[in-house]
Amino acid sequence: MRFLSEAESAALIDEQLAYDAVRAAFLAAADSASFPTVHGHGSDPANRFTVKSASSADLAGVKVGSYWPGNDAASLPRHNSTVLLVDQGTGRIGAVVEAGKVNAYRTAAADAVAADVLARPDATTLAVFGTGHQALYECAALARVRPLETVHVVARSVERGERFTAALAARGLPARLTPAREACRADLVVTATTATAPLFDADWIAPGTHVASMGSDARGKQELPPDLLARARLFCDLPAQSVAIGEFQHVADRVADGSLRVTAVGDVLAGRAEGRLSPDDITVFDSSGLALQDLHVAAALLAAAP
């Protein structure tokens, strides 16, 4: 059995490796199996974990992701991930990849792959809701697919917002704190929060905007107003999962009756479905995360390891 520690995987991961692996996973998803997500919690119900699994022609395995909010007090990341690849010949665990930092790159790469195919080519401004660990990776990944001139940061506190804009500036991304309504005028709007209610009003989003919800990955989570979804073109990792635990759970009845259509990004990449049809389209990408993305990234890390 091969093993990559957190330190080893963190040293190997970068935006390009994550982007290429996640794009391949989007393309493979149509011909692969993604199994229902299992949600659990530790002895303290505030400590939560999820188990996601998938199989394809080449890969099979499981990603265990955890969220331990009390880790802040110990100066440890709240989020952690471990990927287990199953040897398809024997059924034994063929590799274990600790992927805490890797998971942040993987999630942001999904955002970037979707934006690259759905956002307007001339998009230059980004609004990000959230100032946590993941939000920084989202901005960095999007800056690789669009020439961002300004990042508008929507923060719950000025102190957190100023720390976040400084971190973006250190990466060469011009950023400023912006009120939510003004920020929503950006070409790209990304939400990376743990919200359970919409973060802005639907009519704040202008025609032509690309919106990505990166934080809704469990029942009850919500970042976007349903009225926005009703007038947008909707895209996601996997439609069945999106309406179950993703952002589109809040319009699941309309998807079921056919009044709203949800398209997998992989189908757009493969040319089986259309993405943005006009410069005025509002496109929404919901990312609840696929285990197949984790498996592809883990396999790419193992291939890159000495």
mmCIF file of C-alpha atoms in Angstrom:
data_model
loop_
_atom_site.group_PDB
_atom_site.id
_atom_site.type_symbol
_atom_site.label_atom_id
_atom_site.label_comp_id
_atom_site.label_asym_id
_atom_site.label_seq_id
_atom_site.Cartn_x
_atom_site.Cartn_y
_atom_site.Cartn_z
ATOM 1 C CA MET A 1 0.000 0.000 0.000
ATOM 2 C CA ARG A 2 1.278 3.450 -0.907
ATOM 3 C CA PHE A 3 0.963 6.332 1.518
ATOM 4 C CA LEU A 4 1.305 10.079 1.044
ATOM 5 C CA SER A 5 1.392 12.095 4.238
ATOM 6 C CA GLU A 6 -0.157 15.531 4.607
ATOM 7 C CA ALA A 7 3.279 17.116 4.265
ATOM 8 C CA GLU A 8 4.047 15.139 1.103
ATOM 9 C CA SER A 9 0.751 15.826 -0.633
ATOM 10 C CA ALA A 10 0.858 19.515 0.338
ATOM 11 C CA ALA A 11 4.331 19.798 -1.223
ATOM 12 C CA LEU A 12 3.170 18.214 -4.482
ATOM 13 C CA ILE A 13 -0.140 19.985 -5.053
ATOM 14 C CA ASP A 14 -0.463 23.137 -7.134
ATOM 15 C CA GLU A 15 -3.220 24.870 -9.108
ATOM 16 C CA GLN A 16 -2.261 23.296 -12.439
ATOM 17 C CA LEU A 17 -2.202 19.719 -11.146
ATOM 18 C CA ALA A 18 -5.542 20.236 -9.406
ATOM 19 C CA TYR A 19 -7.121 21.906 -12.453
ATOM 20 C CA ASP A 20 -6.057 19.152 -14.857
ATOM 21 C CA ALA A 21 -7.161 16.351 -12.516
ATOM 22 C CA VAL A 22 -10.525 17.925 -11.709
ATOM 23 C CA ARG A 23 -11.230 18.650 -15.364
ATOM 24 C CA ALA A 24 -10.546 14.990 -16.156
ATOM 25 C CA ALA A 25 -12.879 13.996 -13.315
ATOM 26 C CA PHE A 26 -15.685 16.193 -14.703
ATOM 27 C CA LEU A 27 -15.317 14.480 -18.067
ATOM 28 C CA ALA A 28 -15.233 11.008 -16.511
ATOM 29 C CA ALA A 29 -18.229 11.633 -14.243
ATOM 30 C CA ALA A 30 -20.794 10.902 -16.956
ATOM 31 C CA ASP A 31 -19.529 7.330 -17.293
ATOM 32 C CA SER A 32 -18.795 6.745 -13.608
ATOM 33 C CA ALA A 33 -20.743 5.895 -10.465
ATOM 34 C CA SER A 34 -21.040 8.324 -7.559
ATOM 35 C CA PHE A 35 -22.580 6.758 -4.491
ATOM 36 C CA PRO A 36 -24.737 8.519 -1.882
ATOM 37 C CA THR A 37 -22.882 10.732 0.573
ATOM 38 C CA VAL A 38 -22.817 9.579 4.186
ATOM 39 C CA HIS A 39 -22.982 12.289 6.850
ATOM 40 C CA GLY A 40 -21.840 11.674 10.402
ATOM 41 C CA HIS A 41 -20.547 13.459 13.464
ATOM 42 C CA GLY A 42 -18.092 12.829 16.248
ATOM 43 C CA SER A 43 -18.882 12.321 19.907
ATOM 44 C CA ASP A 44 -19.426 16.063 19.943
ATOM 45 C CA PRO A 45 -22.166 16.717 17.339
ATOM 46 C CA ALA A 46 -20.422 19.967 16.381
ATOM 47 C CA ASN A 47 -17.639 17.837 14.883
ATOM 48 C CA ARG A 48 -18.865 16.516 11.543
ATOM 49 C CA PHE A 49 -17.585 14.313 8.750
ATOM 50 C CA THR A 50 -18.744 13.094 5.354
ATOM 51 C CA VAL A 51 -17.885 9.996 3.359
ATOM 52 C CA LYS A 52 -18.095 10.238 -0.428
ATOM 53 C CA SER A 53 -17.222 7.394 -2.767
ATOM 54 C CA ALA A 54 -17.092 6.744 -6.494
ATOM 55 C CA SER A 55 -15.849 4.358 -9.135
ATOM 56 C CA SER A 56 -14.868 4.701 -12.772
ATOM 57 C CA ALA A 57 -13.151 2.599 -15.415
ATOM 58 C CA ASP A 58 -9.781 3.367 -13.830
ATOM 59 C CA LEU A 59 -10.377 4.403 -10.220
ATOM 60 C CA ALA A 60 -12.419 3.464 -7.181
ATOM 61 C CA GLY A 61 -12.268 4.786 -3.668
ATOM 62 C CA VAL A 62 -13.461 6.959 -0.844
ATOM 63 C CA LYS A 63 -12.860 10.499 0.431
ATOM 64 C CA VAL A 64 -13.451 11.172 4.131
ATOM 65 C CA GLY A 65 -13.788 14.863 4.872
ATOM 66 C CA SER A 66 -14.035 16.264 8.384
ATOM 67 C CA TYR A 67 -14.961 19.609 9.927
ATOM 68 C CA TRP A 68 -13.760 20.096 13.513
ATOM 69 C CA PRO A 69 -14.465 23.775 14.368
ATOM 70 C CA GLY A 70 -12.681 23.568 17.725
ATOM 71 C CA ASN A 71 -9.362 23.044 15.949
ATOM 72 C CA ASP A 72 -9.013 26.823 15.761
ATOM 73 C CA ALA A 73 -8.062 26.863 19.447
ATOM 74 C CA ALA A 74 -5.182 24.499 18.716
ATOM 75 C CA SER A 75 -4.079 26.446 15.594
ATOM 76 C CA LEU A 76 -5.086 23.490 13.425
ATOM 77 C CA PRO A 77 -7.202 23.586 10.245
ATOM 78 C CA ARG A 78 -10.908 23.023 10.830
ATOM 79 C CA HIS A 79 -11.193 21.009 7.615
ATOM 80 C CA ASN A 80 -9.323 17.820 6.843
ATOM 81 C CA SER A 81 -9.545 15.118 4.160
ATOM 82 C CA THR A 82 -8.203 11.647 3.537
ATOM 83 C CA VAL A 83 -8.520 9.772 0.237
ATOM 84 C CA LEU A 84 -8.445 5.976 0.039
ATOM 85 C CA LEU A 85 -7.913 4.398 -3.385
ATOM 86 C CA VAL A 86 -9.129 0.818 -3.715
ATOM 87 C CA ASP A 87 -7.033 -1.666 -5.681
ATOM 88 C CA GLN A 88 -9.615 -2.786 -8.214
ATOM 89 C CA GLY A 89 -7.898 -6.117 -8.683
ATOM 90 C CA THR A 90 -7.907 -7.199 -5.049
ATOM 91 C CA GLY A 91 -10.365 -4.939 -3.226
ATOM 92 C CA ARG A 92 -7.675 -3.961 -0.737
ATOM 93 C CA ILE A 93 -6.677 -0.367 -0.044
ATOM 94 C CA GLY A 94 -4.007 0.403 -2.624
ATOM 95 C CA ALA A 95 -3.157 3.919 -1.487
ATOM 96 C CA VAL A 96 -3.926 6.394 1.281
ATOM 97 C CA VAL A 97 -3.438 10.092 0.609
ATOM 98 C CA GLU A 98 -3.771 12.624 3.400
ATOM 99 C CA ALA A 99 -5.311 15.580 1.605
ATOM 100 C CA GLY A 100 -6.173 18.448 3.917
ATOM 101 C CA LYS A 101 -4.451 21.164 1.892
ATOM 102 C CA VAL A 102 -5.090 19.247 -1.299
ATOM 103 C CA ASN A 103 -8.835 19.424 -0.713
ATOM 104 C CA ALA A 104 -8.737 23.228 -0.778
ATOM 105 C CA TYR A 105 -6.979 23.120 -4.160
ATOM 106 C CA ARG A 106 -9.413 20.489 -5.454
ATOM 107 C CA THR A 107 -12.489 22.496 -4.474
ATOM 108 C CA ALA A 108 -11.102 25.688 -5.988
ATOM 109 C CA ALA A 109 -10.123 23.833 -9.147
ATOM 110 C CA ALA A 110 -13.743 22.768 -9.660
ATOM 111 C CA ASP A 111 -14.726 26.428 -9.442
ATOM 112 C CA ALA A 112 -12.035 27.386 -11.964
ATOM 113 C CA VAL A 113 -12.892 24.646 -14.467
ATOM 114 C CA ALA A 114 -16.562 25.649 -14.381
ATOM 115 C CA ALA A 115 -15.790 29.376 -14.654
ATOM 116 C CA ASP A 116 -13.443 28.771 -17.561
ATOM 117 C CA VAL A 117 -16.245 27.207 -19.592
ATOM 118 C CA LEU A 118 -19.207 29.254 -18.296
ATOM 119 C CA ALA A 119 -18.054 32.775 -17.401
ATOM 120 C CA ARG A 120 -17.824 35.529 -19.995
ATOM 121 C CA PRO A 121 -14.358 35.598 -21.614
ATOM 122 C CA ASP A 122 -14.042 39.303 -20.790
ATOM 123 C CA ALA A 123 -14.740 38.880 -17.052
ATOM 124 C CA THR A 124 -12.248 40.895 -14.994
ATOM 125 C CA THR A 125 -13.926 41.511 -11.620
ATOM 126 C CA LEU A 126 -14.659 39.023 -8.857
ATOM 127 C CA ALA A 127 -16.805 39.259 -5.732
ATOM 128 C CA VAL A 128 -16.142 36.724 -2.991
ATOM 129 C CA PHE A 129 -18.479 36.147 -0.064
ATOM 130 C CA GLY A 130 -16.474 34.631 2.770
ATOM 131 C CA THR A 131 -13.036 35.269 4.226
ATOM 132 C CA GLY A 132 -12.173 31.810 5.459
ATOM 133 C CA HIS A 133 -9.528 29.313 4.451
ATOM 134 C CA GLN A 134 -11.286 28.137 1.287
ATOM 135 C CA ALA A 135 -12.133 31.572 -0.079
ATOM 136 C CA LEU A 136 -8.465 32.404 -0.613
ATOM 137 C CA TYR A 137 -7.956 29.322 -2.777
ATOM 138 C CA GLU A 138 -11.066 30.169 -4.803
ATOM 139 C CA CYS A 139 -9.682 33.592 -5.687
ATOM 140 C CA ALA A 140 -6.253 32.209 -6.618
ATOM 141 C CA ALA A 141 -7.738 29.517 -8.866
ATOM 142 C CA LEU A 142 -10.081 31.932 -10.652
ATOM 143 C CA ALA A 143 -7.215 34.352 -11.266
ATOM 144 C CA ARG A 144 -5.628 31.648 -13.426
ATOM 145 C CA VAL A 145 -8.596 31.438 -15.807
ATOM 146 C CA ARG A 146 -9.638 35.099 -15.979
ATOM 147 C CA PRO A 147 -7.469 38.259 -15.801
ATOM 148 C CA LEU A 148 -8.844 39.614 -12.546
ATOM 149 C CA GLU A 149 -8.340 43.344 -12.055
ATOM 150 C CA THR A 150 -10.277 43.675 -8.790
ATOM 151 C CA VAL A 151 -11.501 41.308 -6.075
ATOM 152 C CA HIS A 152 -14.414 42.645 -4.030
ATOM 153 C CA VAL A 153 -14.446 41.041 -0.585
ATOM 154 C CA VAL A 154 -17.714 40.764 1.345
ATOM 155 C CA ALA A 155 -16.873 40.113 4.991
ATOM 156 C CA ARG A 156 -18.865 39.738 8.199
ATOM 157 C CA SER A 157 -16.302 41.798 10.074
ATOM 158 C CA VAL A 158 -13.926 44.550 9.004
ATOM 159 C CA GLU A 159 -11.036 42.909 10.848
ATOM 160 C CA ARG A 160 -11.432 39.571 9.047
ATOM 161 C CA GLY A 161 -11.990 41.355 5.774
ATOM 162 C CA GLU A 162 -8.826 43.414 6.089
ATOM 163 C CA ARG A 163 -6.761 40.314 6.898
ATOM 164 C CA PHE A 164 -8.221 38.611 3.851
ATOM 165 C CA THR A 165 -7.580 41.507 1.463
ATOM 166 C CA ALA A 166 -3.996 41.632 2.726
ATOM 167 C CA ALA A 167 -3.610 37.919 2.000
ATOM 168 C CA LEU A 168 -4.944 38.463 -1.525
ATOM 169 C CA ALA A 169 -2.580 41.391 -2.034
ATOM 170 C CA ALA A 170 0.317 39.155 -1.021
ATOM 171 C CA ARG A 171 -0.680 36.909 -3.929
ATOM 172 C CA GLY A 172 -0.742 39.845 -6.324
ATOM 173 C CA LEU A 173 -4.532 40.187 -6.389
ATOM 174 C CA PRO A 174 -5.849 43.758 -5.917
ATOM 175 C CA ALA A 175 -8.691 43.517 -3.391
ATOM 176 C CA ARG A 176 -10.930 45.775 -1.349
ATOM 177 C CA LEU A 177 -13.775 45.456 1.118
ATOM 178 C CA THR A 178 -17.080 46.088 -0.629
ATOM 179 C CA PRO A 179 -20.712 46.076 0.564
ATOM 180 C CA ALA A 180 -22.673 43.057 -0.646
ATOM 181 C CA ARG A 181 -24.980 44.879 -3.047
ATOM 182 C CA GLU A 182 -22.143 46.701 -4.781
ATOM 183 C CA ALA A 183 -20.009 43.557 -4.887
ATOM 184 C CA CYS A 184 -22.752 41.693 -6.735
ATOM 185 C CA ARG A 185 -22.102 43.910 -9.763
ATOM 186 C CA ALA A 186 -18.881 41.968 -10.374
ATOM 187 C CA ASP A 187 -18.513 39.722 -13.417
ATOM 188 C CA LEU A 188 -17.905 36.686 -11.195
ATOM 189 C CA VAL A 189 -19.579 36.114 -7.829
ATOM 190 C CA VAL A 190 -18.355 33.285 -5.600
ATOM 191 C CA THR A 191 -19.794 32.226 -2.263
ATOM 192 C CA ALA A 192 -17.550 30.167 0.010
ATOM 193 C CA THR A 193 -19.378 30.111 3.333
ATOM 194 C CA THR A 194 -21.288 27.870 5.718
ATOM 195 C CA ALA A 195 -24.481 29.904 5.265
ATOM 196 C CA THR A 196 -27.968 28.492 5.754
ATOM 197 C CA ALA A 197 -29.807 31.440 4.167
ATOM 198 C CA PRO A 198 -29.240 33.508 1.000
ATOM 199 C CA LEU A 199 -26.334 35.920 1.182
ATOM 200 C CA PHE A 200 -27.787 38.523 -1.190
ATOM 201 C CA ASP A 201 -30.945 39.434 -3.135
ATOM 202 C CA ALA A 202 -31.577 37.943 -6.552
ATOM 203 C CA ASP A 203 -32.062 41.296 -8.259
ATOM 204 C CA TRP A 204 -28.566 42.414 -7.225
ATOM 205 C CA ILE A 205 -27.096 40.076 -9.854
ATOM 206 C CA ALA A 206 -26.847 41.656 -13.296
ATOM 207 C CA PRO A 207 -27.243 39.906 -16.660
ATOM 208 C CA GLY A 208 -24.024 38.268 -17.794
ATOM 209 C CA THR A 209 -22.788 37.353 -14.313
ATOM 210 C CA HIS A 210 -21.355 33.960 -13.478
ATOM 211 C CA VAL A 211 -22.170 32.841 -9.914
ATOM 212 C CA ALA A 212 -20.601 29.899 -8.078
ATOM 213 C CA SER A 213 -21.892 28.417 -4.832
ATOM 214 C CA MET A 214 -19.016 26.528 -3.221
ATOM 215 C CA GLY A 215 -20.289 26.118 0.332
ATOM 216 C CA SER A 216 -23.597 24.258 0.035
ATOM 217 C CA ASP A 217 -22.722 20.600 0.490
ATOM 218 C CA ALA A 218 -25.288 19.345 3.016
ATOM 219 C CA ARG A 219 -29.016 19.505 3.616
ATOM 220 C CA GLY A 220 -30.050 22.865 5.017
ATOM 221 C CA LYS A 221 -27.107 24.823 3.667
ATOM 222 C CA GLN A 222 -27.973 27.718 1.357
ATOM 223 C CA GLU A 223 -26.017 30.608 -0.138
ATOM 224 C CA LEU A 224 -28.106 31.783 -3.111
ATOM 225 C CA PRO A 225 -31.664 33.136 -3.414
ATOM 226 C CA PRO A 226 -34.027 30.709 -5.219
ATOM 227 C CA ASP A 227 -35.370 33.594 -7.340
ATOM 228 C CA LEU A 228 -31.906 33.880 -8.885
ATOM 229 C CA LEU A 229 -31.879 30.200 -9.795
ATOM 230 C CA ALA A 230 -35.240 30.608 -11.501
ATOM 231 C CA ARG A 231 -33.810 33.074 -14.032
ATOM 232 C CA ALA A 232 -30.355 31.546 -14.531
ATOM 233 C CA ARG A 233 -28.809 28.678 -16.458
ATOM 234 C CA LEU A 234 -27.918 26.042 -13.873
ATOM 235 C CA PHE A 235 -24.801 23.851 -13.819
ATOM 236 C CA CYS A 236 -23.223 21.557 -11.249
ATOM 237 C CA ASP A 237 -20.868 18.663 -10.528
ATOM 238 C CA LEU A 238 -23.622 16.035 -10.596
ATOM 239 C CA PRO A 239 -27.348 16.871 -10.917
ATOM 240 C CA ALA A 240 -28.629 14.079 -8.654
ATOM 241 C CA GLN A 241 -26.319 15.152 -5.842
ATOM 242 C CA SER A 242 -26.901 18.865 -6.351
ATOM 243 C CA VAL A 243 -30.659 18.593 -5.806
ATOM 244 C CA ALA A 244 -30.126 16.344 -2.789
ATOM 245 C CA ILE A 245 -27.413 18.132 -0.780
ATOM 246 C CA GLY A 246 -26.207 21.031 -2.944
ATOM 247 C CA GLU A 247 -27.498 24.525 -3.594
ATOM 248 C CA PHE A 248 -30.158 23.252 -5.970
ATOM 249 C CA GLN A 249 -31.914 21.362 -3.162
ATOM 250 C CA HIS A 250 -33.860 24.605 -2.729
ATOM 251 C CA VAL A 251 -35.383 24.282 -6.220
ATOM 252 C CA ALA A 252 -35.504 20.474 -6.333
ATOM 253 C CA ASP A 253 -39.257 20.457 -6.951
ATOM 254 C CA ARG A 254 -38.837 22.678 -10.005
ATOM 255 C CA VAL A 255 -36.053 20.467 -11.327
ATOM 256 C CA ALA A 256 -38.242 17.402 -10.797
ATOM 257 C CA ASP A 257 -41.185 18.873 -12.710
ATOM 258 C CA GLY A 258 -38.952 20.003 -15.558
ATOM 259 C CA SER A 259 -39.447 23.746 -15.150
ATOM 260 C CA LEU A 260 -35.729 24.131 -14.317
ATOM 261 C CA ARG A 261 -32.910 22.239 -15.987
ATOM 262 C CA VAL A 262 -29.635 21.359 -14.295
ATOM 263 C CA THR A 263 -26.638 20.463 -16.470
ATOM 264 C CA ALA A 264 -23.442 18.687 -15.458
ATOM 265 C CA VAL A 265 -20.327 20.716 -16.260
ATOM 266 C CA GLY A 266 -18.746 17.547 -17.627
ATOM 267 C CA ASP A 267 -21.402 17.422 -20.327
ATOM 268 C CA VAL A 268 -20.523 20.974 -21.348
ATOM 269 C CA LEU A 269 -16.816 20.137 -21.443
ATOM 270 C CA ALA A 270 -17.527 17.068 -23.592
ATOM 271 C CA GLY A 271 -19.745 18.994 -26.008
ATOM 272 C CA ARG A 272 -22.863 17.050 -25.043
ATOM 273 C CA ALA A 273 -24.617 20.126 -23.628
ATOM 274 C CA GLU A 274 -24.518 23.864 -24.130
ATOM 275 C CA GLY A 275 -23.070 26.242 -21.567
ATOM 276 C CA ARG A 276 -23.358 30.008 -21.823
ATOM 277 C CA LEU A 277 -25.532 30.909 -24.815
ATOM 278 C CA SER A 278 -25.224 34.691 -24.755
ATOM 279 C CA PRO A 279 -23.252 37.451 -23.007
ATOM 280 C CA ASP A 280 -26.392 38.278 -20.999
ATOM 281 C CA ASP A 281 -26.914 34.799 -19.558
ATOM 282 C CA ILE A 282 -26.659 34.440 -15.808
ATOM 283 C CA THR A 283 -24.867 31.146 -15.195
ATOM 284 C CA VAL A 284 -24.850 29.454 -11.794
ATOM 285 C CA PHE A 285 -22.465 26.669 -10.836
ATOM 286 C CA ASP A 286 -23.246 24.606 -7.744
ATOM 287 C CA SER A 287 -20.333 22.605 -6.386
ATOM 288 C CA SER A 288 -21.166 20.051 -3.724
ATOM 289 C CA GLY A 289 -18.010 18.082 -4.560
ATOM 290 C CA LEU A 290 -17.565 14.673 -6.169
ATOM 291 C CA ALA A 291 -15.449 11.862 -4.786
ATOM 292 C CA LEU A 292 -14.284 11.223 -8.342
ATOM 293 C CA GLN A 293 -12.542 14.602 -8.265
ATOM 294 C CA ASP A 294 -10.697 13.566 -5.104
ATOM 295 C CA LEU A 295 -9.738 10.220 -6.623
ATOM 296 C CA HIS A 296 -8.344 11.862 -9.761
ATOM 297 C CA VAL A 297 -6.344 14.384 -7.749
ATOM 298 C CA ALA A 298 -5.008 11.631 -5.463
ATOM 299 C CA ALA A 299 -3.972 9.545 -8.487
ATOM 300 C CA ALA A 300 -2.219 12.560 -10.023
ATOM 301 C CA LEU A 301 -0.337 13.171 -6.757
ATOM 302 C CA LEU A 302 0.756 9.553 -6.593
ATOM 303 C CA ALA A 303 1.990 9.776 -10.188
ATOM 304 C CA ALA A 304 3.933 12.939 -9.359
ATOM 305 C CA ALA A 305 5.454 11.578 -6.152
ATOM 306 C CA PRO A 306 9.110 10.513 -6.278
#
